[in-house]
Amino acid sequence: MSEFHDFFTSKNFIGAYNVFSSGDIKDKNKGIIYVEDASDYSFWEGFIGYHYPNEYMCRPSSKEGKTVTGKRFLEKIYKDANEKIIIAVDSDYDYIASKVQEDHIFNHNKYVIHTHGFSRESVQIEKDSLDHFFKLCRLTIPNTVNLSSFLNDFSEIAFKGLAKYIVILNRIDYSNIYDSEFNSCFHLLDENMVDENLLISKSGIEKIEKKMDLFFDDKCIYEDDIIKSEYFLNDIGINRDNAYRFISGHVLFDLIKKIHKINLSQLMKHEIKNINKNVTGNEIKDRVNQVKTRFNDSFSFDTYCHMRQVDLEDEVHKFILSAIKNIK
């Protein structure tokens, strides 16, 4: 019983493990959620706690007394998940794979919960909520950044990319051999994304298109196969409007974070320009410092994502909640 998958997935030992870990005897009846990383604790406790409040607590996975992180290790104990042992992971492209492969673990163990969208970040980033957050990030000058328009274009091209990518994955039985190359098509961190008029440049979308053309150029993908893939995506709930949540959530997070940072920088410049124009004397320095402090401290994108609550109107959130409800 010394192996992790024997000891830490046994219903007979979980109560004692909880009490030992927390020091609270009341935790003896709780189940455990094993997650990929400690940064996932509040996310999964929020979702699972929506249906089962105070019935589960997150714990790190362990091997030979040491904390082990990552999805690959948890995959080894998927089969041992049970009502007391929930395993919660990022879907990556496994959500898509599970809709094709009948024997995929997502179809056969309801105690393995996943994000449905690509990752935790994909669940946290929803364009309408995000657009509202961006508009609140301001002082005297309205934040008119065209985020919704950009994400609509981004999602459209993500859908086209996913449709082609599925054709490749079907040929190799959903191996992740091309994942990093495909994900890199959406990498735009070297772009100057937002101009002084608070407009997100369309050049980024054009660059993604060119990178995808290059990636798929030698893959011999036929139009009929793409059309079939698009129908398949629609059937499993992925469409042109939400496809941005099913490509790499880590790449998406980094992209939106960069847009947010440049957007705030441009807004701050406009605010300081107005101060220099309308304020005189020593007050200028104080006002400028106030503006800088506000922009630097009050509009954190990381905090927005971390604090986003379970949203019953969010389609990806509904997917997750529906799966969690079936645990018991």
Short mmCIF file of C-alpha atoms in Angstrom, two decimals:
data_model
loop_
_atom_site.label_atom_id
_atom_site.label_comp_id
_atom_site.label_asym_id
_atom_site.label_seq_id
_atom_site.Cartn_x
_atom_site.Cartn_y
_atom_site.Cartn_z
CA MET A 1 0.00 0.00 0.00
CA SER A 2 2.99 2.33 -0.24
CA GLU A 3 2.29 3.36 -3.83
CA PHE A 4 0.36 6.60 -4.34
CA HIS A 5 -2.28 4.96 -6.50
CA ASP A 6 -2.92 2.32 -3.80
CA PHE A 7 -2.88 4.42 -0.65
CA PHE A 8 -4.08 7.84 -1.73
CA THR A 9 -6.97 6.57 -3.84
CA SER A 10 -8.34 4.19 -1.21
CA LYS A 11 -11.66 5.18 0.35
CA ASN A 12 -10.49 3.52 3.57
CA PHE A 13 -7.58 5.90 4.08
CA ILE A 14 -8.85 9.22 2.73
CA GLY A 15 -10.55 10.32 5.95
CA ALA A 16 -7.39 9.75 7.99
CA TYR A 17 -5.29 11.49 5.35
CA ASN A 18 -7.56 14.55 5.44
CA VAL A 19 -7.40 14.82 9.22
CA PHE A 20 -3.63 14.32 9.22
CA SER A 21 -3.21 17.04 6.57
CA SER A 22 -5.57 19.64 8.01
CA GLY A 23 -5.53 18.83 11.72
CA ASP A 24 -9.33 19.10 11.76
CA ILE A 25 -11.31 16.01 12.74
CA LYS A 26 -14.33 17.36 10.83
CA ASP A 27 -12.51 16.68 7.55
CA LYS A 28 -12.61 12.90 8.04
CA ASN A 29 -15.80 12.58 5.99
CA LYS A 30 -14.67 14.76 3.10
CA GLY A 31 -13.49 13.55 -0.25
CA ILE A 32 -10.36 14.70 -2.04
CA ILE A 33 -9.86 16.50 -5.33
CA TYR A 34 -6.48 15.75 -6.88
CA VAL A 35 -5.47 18.56 -9.25
CA GLU A 36 -2.54 19.26 -11.53
CA ASP A 37 -1.08 22.11 -9.48
CA ALA A 38 -1.70 24.09 -6.28
CA SER A 39 -2.76 27.08 -8.40
CA ASP A 40 -5.85 25.04 -9.38
CA TYR A 41 -7.17 24.67 -5.81
CA SER A 42 -9.62 27.56 -5.63
CA PHE A 43 -10.79 27.00 -9.21
CA TRP A 44 -11.84 23.41 -8.69
CA GLU A 45 -13.08 23.88 -5.14
CA GLY A 46 -15.35 26.61 -6.51
CA PHE A 47 -16.86 24.42 -9.21
CA ILE A 48 -17.19 21.21 -7.22
CA GLY A 49 -18.32 23.16 -4.17
CA TYR A 50 -21.20 24.62 -6.18
CA HIS A 51 -22.99 21.25 -6.10
CA TYR A 52 -21.22 19.70 -3.09
CA PRO A 53 -20.27 22.49 -0.67
CA ASN A 54 -17.74 21.51 2.00
CA GLU A 55 -17.70 17.89 0.83
CA TYR A 56 -14.31 17.90 -0.93
CA MET A 57 -10.92 19.46 -0.39
CA CYS A 58 -8.03 19.84 -2.81
CA ARG A 59 -4.82 17.99 -2.16
CA PRO A 60 -1.56 17.69 -4.08
CA SER A 61 -0.74 14.33 -5.59
CA SER A 62 2.25 12.60 -4.05
CA LYS A 63 4.83 9.97 -4.86
CA GLU A 64 7.37 8.62 -2.38
CA GLY A 65 6.48 11.41 0.03
CA LYS A 66 7.04 14.20 -2.49
CA THR A 67 4.46 16.42 -4.16
CA VAL A 68 4.03 15.60 -7.84
CA THR A 69 2.39 18.03 -10.25
CA GLY A 70 1.05 17.72 -13.76
CA LYS A 71 -1.58 15.92 -15.74
CA ARG A 72 0.68 13.09 -16.93
CA PHE A 73 1.08 11.77 -13.38
CA LEU A 74 -2.64 12.00 -12.63
CA GLU A 75 -3.42 10.05 -15.80
CA LYS A 76 -1.83 7.04 -14.13
CA ILE A 77 -4.56 6.99 -11.48
CA TYR A 78 -7.58 7.96 -13.62
CA LYS A 79 -8.92 4.40 -13.31
CA ASP A 80 -8.84 4.61 -9.51
CA ALA A 81 -10.98 7.76 -9.22
CA ASN A 82 -14.16 7.23 -7.22
CA GLU A 83 -16.83 9.11 -5.28
CA LYS A 84 -14.30 10.04 -2.60
CA ILE A 85 -11.40 10.63 -4.99
CA ILE A 86 -12.09 13.19 -7.71
CA ILE A 87 -9.41 13.90 -10.29
CA ALA A 88 -9.73 17.33 -11.93
CA VAL A 89 -7.61 18.26 -14.93
CA ASP A 90 -7.30 20.55 -17.91
CA SER A 91 -8.93 19.02 -20.97
CA ASP A 92 -6.25 20.10 -23.43
CA TYR A 93 -7.39 18.40 -26.66
CA ASP A 94 -8.71 15.36 -24.78
CA TYR A 95 -12.25 16.78 -24.80
CA ILE A 96 -12.22 16.58 -28.59
CA ALA A 97 -10.53 13.18 -28.52
CA SER A 98 -13.12 11.78 -26.12
CA LYS A 99 -15.88 12.52 -28.62
CA VAL A 100 -14.21 10.25 -31.17
CA GLN A 101 -12.60 7.54 -29.07
CA GLU A 102 -15.26 5.46 -27.34
CA ASP A 103 -12.72 3.99 -24.94
CA HIS A 104 -11.40 7.39 -23.81
CA ILE A 105 -11.32 7.65 -20.00
CA PHE A 106 -13.48 10.80 -20.07
CA ASN A 107 -16.32 8.58 -21.31
CA HIS A 108 -15.91 5.86 -18.69
CA ASN A 109 -15.13 7.43 -15.33
CA LYS A 110 -17.41 10.22 -14.19
CA TYR A 111 -15.03 10.96 -11.32
CA VAL A 112 -12.43 12.35 -13.73
CA ILE A 113 -13.58 15.94 -14.16
CA HIS A 114 -12.12 18.19 -16.84
CA THR A 115 -12.38 21.78 -18.03
CA HIS A 116 -14.13 21.02 -21.36
CA GLY A 117 -12.49 24.18 -22.66
CA PHE A 118 -8.76 23.70 -23.22
CA SER A 119 -7.61 24.67 -19.72
CA ARG A 120 -8.48 26.56 -16.56
CA GLU A 121 -7.64 29.80 -18.36
CA SER A 122 -10.10 28.91 -21.12
CA VAL A 123 -12.84 28.58 -18.52
CA GLN A 124 -11.95 31.89 -16.89
CA ILE A 125 -11.74 33.85 -20.16
CA GLU A 126 -15.15 34.51 -21.70
CA LYS A 127 -15.33 37.38 -24.15
CA ASP A 128 -18.46 39.19 -22.90
CA SER A 129 -17.35 39.11 -19.27
CA LEU A 130 -13.83 40.03 -20.33
CA ASP A 131 -15.04 42.95 -22.43
CA HIS A 132 -16.98 44.25 -19.43
CA PHE A 133 -13.85 44.00 -17.28
CA PHE A 134 -11.78 45.90 -19.84
CA LYS A 135 -14.34 48.70 -19.98
CA LEU A 136 -14.14 49.05 -16.19
CA CYS A 137 -10.36 49.50 -16.40
CA ARG A 138 -10.35 53.27 -16.77
CA LEU A 139 -10.29 56.63 -14.98
CA THR A 140 -11.68 59.67 -16.81
CA ILE A 141 -11.21 58.40 -20.36
CA PRO A 142 -13.54 55.63 -21.62
CA ASN A 143 -11.80 52.40 -22.52
CA THR A 144 -13.03 51.90 -26.07
CA VAL A 145 -10.64 49.09 -27.00
CA ASN A 146 -12.19 46.84 -29.65
CA LEU A 147 -11.70 43.63 -27.68
CA SER A 148 -14.98 41.96 -28.67
CA SER A 149 -14.31 42.52 -32.35
CA PHE A 150 -10.79 41.15 -32.03
CA LEU A 151 -11.93 38.04 -30.14
CA ASN A 152 -14.66 37.41 -32.71
CA ASP A 153 -12.03 37.41 -35.46
CA PHE A 154 -9.66 35.37 -33.31
CA SER A 155 -12.36 32.78 -32.59
CA GLU A 156 -13.27 32.52 -36.26
CA ILE A 157 -9.73 31.66 -37.24
CA ALA A 158 -9.37 29.35 -34.22
CA PHE A 159 -12.40 27.41 -35.47
CA LYS A 160 -10.90 27.08 -38.94
CA GLY A 161 -7.62 25.94 -37.42
CA LEU A 162 -9.28 23.37 -35.16
CA ALA A 163 -11.24 21.92 -38.08
CA LYS A 164 -8.02 21.32 -39.99
CA TYR A 165 -6.17 20.10 -36.91
CA ILE A 166 -8.80 17.44 -36.25
CA VAL A 167 -8.14 15.98 -39.70
CA ILE A 168 -4.49 15.48 -38.71
CA LEU A 169 -5.34 14.09 -35.28
CA ASN A 170 -7.73 11.56 -36.78
CA ARG A 171 -4.90 10.18 -38.89
CA ILE A 172 -2.66 9.53 -35.89
CA ASP A 173 -5.30 8.48 -33.36
CA TYR A 174 -5.18 11.76 -31.45
CA SER A 175 -1.50 11.76 -30.63
CA ASN A 176 -0.31 15.10 -29.27
CA ILE A 177 2.74 15.05 -31.52
CA TYR A 178 1.77 18.33 -33.22
CA ASP A 179 0.21 20.17 -30.26
CA SER A 180 3.04 22.61 -29.57
CA GLU A 181 3.43 23.46 -33.26
CA PHE A 182 -0.29 24.07 -33.69
CA ASN A 183 -0.53 26.11 -30.49
CA SER A 184 2.38 28.29 -31.58
CA CYS A 185 0.33 29.47 -34.58
CA PHE A 186 -1.66 31.64 -32.13
CA HIS A 187 1.42 33.09 -30.43
CA LEU A 188 1.47 36.88 -30.93
CA LEU A 189 3.53 38.14 -28.01
CA ASP A 190 6.02 39.84 -30.29
CA GLU A 191 3.29 42.06 -31.76
CA ASN A 192 2.55 45.64 -30.71
CA MET A 193 -1.14 44.90 -30.34
CA VAL A 194 -2.87 48.15 -29.30
CA ASP A 195 -2.32 51.58 -30.86
CA GLU A 196 -2.77 55.03 -29.30
CA ASN A 197 -6.41 55.09 -30.45
CA LEU A 198 -7.05 51.96 -28.35
CA LEU A 199 -7.52 49.80 -31.44
CA ILE A 200 -6.24 46.24 -31.51
CA SER A 201 -4.37 45.71 -34.75
CA LYS A 202 -5.81 43.32 -37.34
CA SER A 203 -2.26 42.44 -38.33
CA GLY A 204 -2.17 39.88 -35.53
CA ILE A 205 -5.05 37.92 -37.07
CA GLU A 206 -3.35 38.06 -40.45
CA LYS A 207 -0.16 36.74 -38.87
CA ILE A 208 -2.03 33.80 -37.34
CA GLU A 209 -3.50 32.98 -40.74
CA LYS A 210 -0.07 32.96 -42.35
CA LYS A 211 1.40 30.79 -39.60
CA MET A 212 -1.47 28.30 -39.90
CA ASP A 213 -1.11 28.20 -43.69
CA LEU A 214 2.54 27.35 -43.21
CA PHE A 215 1.78 24.71 -40.56
CA PHE A 216 -0.87 22.94 -42.64
CA ASP A 217 0.84 23.41 -46.00
CA ASP A 218 2.43 19.96 -46.17
CA LYS A 219 -0.33 18.04 -44.35
CA CYS A 220 -2.46 17.18 -47.44
CA ILE A 221 -5.82 18.20 -45.98
CA TYR A 222 -8.83 18.01 -48.30
CA GLU A 223 -11.82 20.35 -48.30
CA ASP A 224 -14.32 17.53 -47.76
CA ASP A 225 -12.44 16.50 -44.61
CA ILE A 226 -12.48 20.07 -43.30
CA ILE A 227 -16.24 20.33 -43.85
CA LYS A 228 -16.77 17.07 -41.95
CA SER A 229 -14.60 18.39 -39.13
CA GLU A 230 -16.62 21.60 -38.92
CA TYR A 231 -19.85 19.61 -38.59
CA PHE A 232 -18.20 17.47 -35.93
CA LEU A 233 -17.09 20.53 -33.95
CA ASN A 234 -20.58 21.99 -34.07
CA ASP A 235 -22.03 18.69 -32.87
CA ILE A 236 -19.84 18.72 -29.75
CA GLY A 237 -20.58 22.36 -28.93
CA ILE A 238 -17.59 24.09 -30.54
CA ASN A 239 -18.41 26.81 -33.05
CA ARG A 240 -17.03 29.96 -34.63
CA ASP A 241 -18.21 32.01 -31.67
CA ASN A 242 -16.52 30.02 -28.88
CA ALA A 243 -13.60 28.21 -30.55
CA TYR A 244 -11.11 30.58 -28.88
CA ARG A 245 -11.78 28.64 -25.67
CA PHE A 246 -10.74 25.31 -27.20
CA ILE A 247 -7.28 26.19 -28.50
CA SER A 248 -4.43 26.49 -25.99
CA GLY A 249 -5.73 28.39 -22.98
CA HIS A 250 -2.19 29.20 -21.91
CA VAL A 251 -1.48 30.93 -25.22
CA LEU A 252 -4.84 32.71 -25.04
CA PHE A 253 -4.16 33.91 -21.49
CA ASP A 254 -0.74 35.30 -22.43
CA LEU A 255 -2.20 37.06 -25.47
CA ILE A 256 -5.07 38.72 -23.58
CA LYS A 257 -2.72 39.68 -20.77
CA LYS A 258 -0.44 41.43 -23.23
CA ILE A 259 -3.37 43.24 -24.88
CA HIS A 260 -4.56 44.33 -21.44
CA LYS A 261 -1.11 45.60 -20.45
CA ILE A 262 -0.65 47.66 -23.63
CA ASN A 263 -4.23 48.92 -23.45
CA LEU A 264 -3.68 50.19 -19.89
CA SER A 265 -0.40 51.79 -20.92
CA GLN A 266 -2.11 53.70 -23.72
CA LEU A 267 -4.94 54.80 -21.43
CA MET A 268 -2.47 55.96 -18.80
CA LYS A 269 -0.60 58.04 -21.38
CA HIS A 270 -3.85 59.79 -22.34
CA GLU A 271 -4.71 60.44 -18.69
CA ILE A 272 -1.27 61.94 -18.01
CA LYS A 273 -1.50 64.03 -21.16
CA ASN A 274 -4.80 65.48 -19.91
CA ILE A 275 -3.25 66.23 -16.52
CA ASN A 276 -0.35 68.10 -18.11
CA LYS A 277 -2.83 70.03 -20.19
CA ASN A 278 -5.34 70.94 -17.47
CA VAL A 279 -3.37 71.00 -14.20
CA THR A 280 -0.64 73.42 -13.14
CA GLY A 281 2.17 73.63 -10.61
CA ASN A 282 3.12 71.04 -8.04
CA GLU A 283 -0.25 69.34 -8.36
CA ILE A 284 0.83 67.80 -11.67
CA LYS A 285 3.29 65.41 -10.03
CA ASP A 286 0.78 64.29 -7.39
CA ARG A 287 -1.94 63.69 -9.94
CA VAL A 288 0.38 61.78 -12.24
CA ASN A 289 1.48 59.56 -9.35
CA GLN A 290 -2.15 58.89 -8.48
CA VAL A 291 -2.87 57.84 -12.04
CA LYS A 292 0.15 55.54 -12.19
CA THR A 293 -0.72 53.94 -8.86
CA ARG A 294 -4.31 53.33 -9.94
CA PHE A 295 -3.36 51.76 -13.24
CA ASN A 296 -0.59 49.66 -11.74
CA ASP A 297 -2.53 48.39 -8.73
CA SER A 298 -6.24 48.30 -9.51
CA PHE A 299 -6.77 46.55 -12.83
CA SER A 300 -4.90 43.25 -12.59
CA PHE A 301 -5.81 40.75 -15.30
CA ASP A 302 -4.49 37.87 -13.18
CA THR A 303 -6.77 38.89 -10.32
CA TYR A 304 -9.75 39.16 -12.66
CA CYS A 305 -9.19 35.59 -13.86
CA HIS A 306 -8.55 34.22 -10.38
CA MET A 307 -11.64 35.87 -8.91
CA ARG A 308 -14.09 34.98 -11.68
CA GLN A 309 -17.00 33.13 -10.12
CA VAL A 310 -18.99 30.18 -11.43
CA ASP A 311 -21.34 31.64 -14.05
CA LEU A 312 -24.55 29.75 -14.77
CA GLU A 313 -24.92 31.59 -18.08
CA ASP A 314 -21.46 30.60 -19.33
CA GLU A 315 -21.70 27.62 -21.70
CA VAL A 316 -18.35 26.11 -20.69
CA HIS A 317 -19.19 26.54 -17.00
CA LYS A 318 -22.47 24.71 -17.64
CA PHE A 319 -20.60 21.79 -19.23
CA ILE A 320 -18.40 21.47 -16.15
CA LEU A 321 -21.24 21.83 -13.65
CA SER A 322 -23.30 19.21 -15.46
CA ALA A 323 -20.44 16.71 -15.21
CA ILE A 324 -19.87 17.50 -11.53
CA LYS A 325 -23.56 17.07 -10.71
CA ASN A 326 -23.32 13.47 -11.93
CA ILE A 327 -20.62 12.57 -9.40
CA LYS A 328 -23.28 11.42 -6.94
#
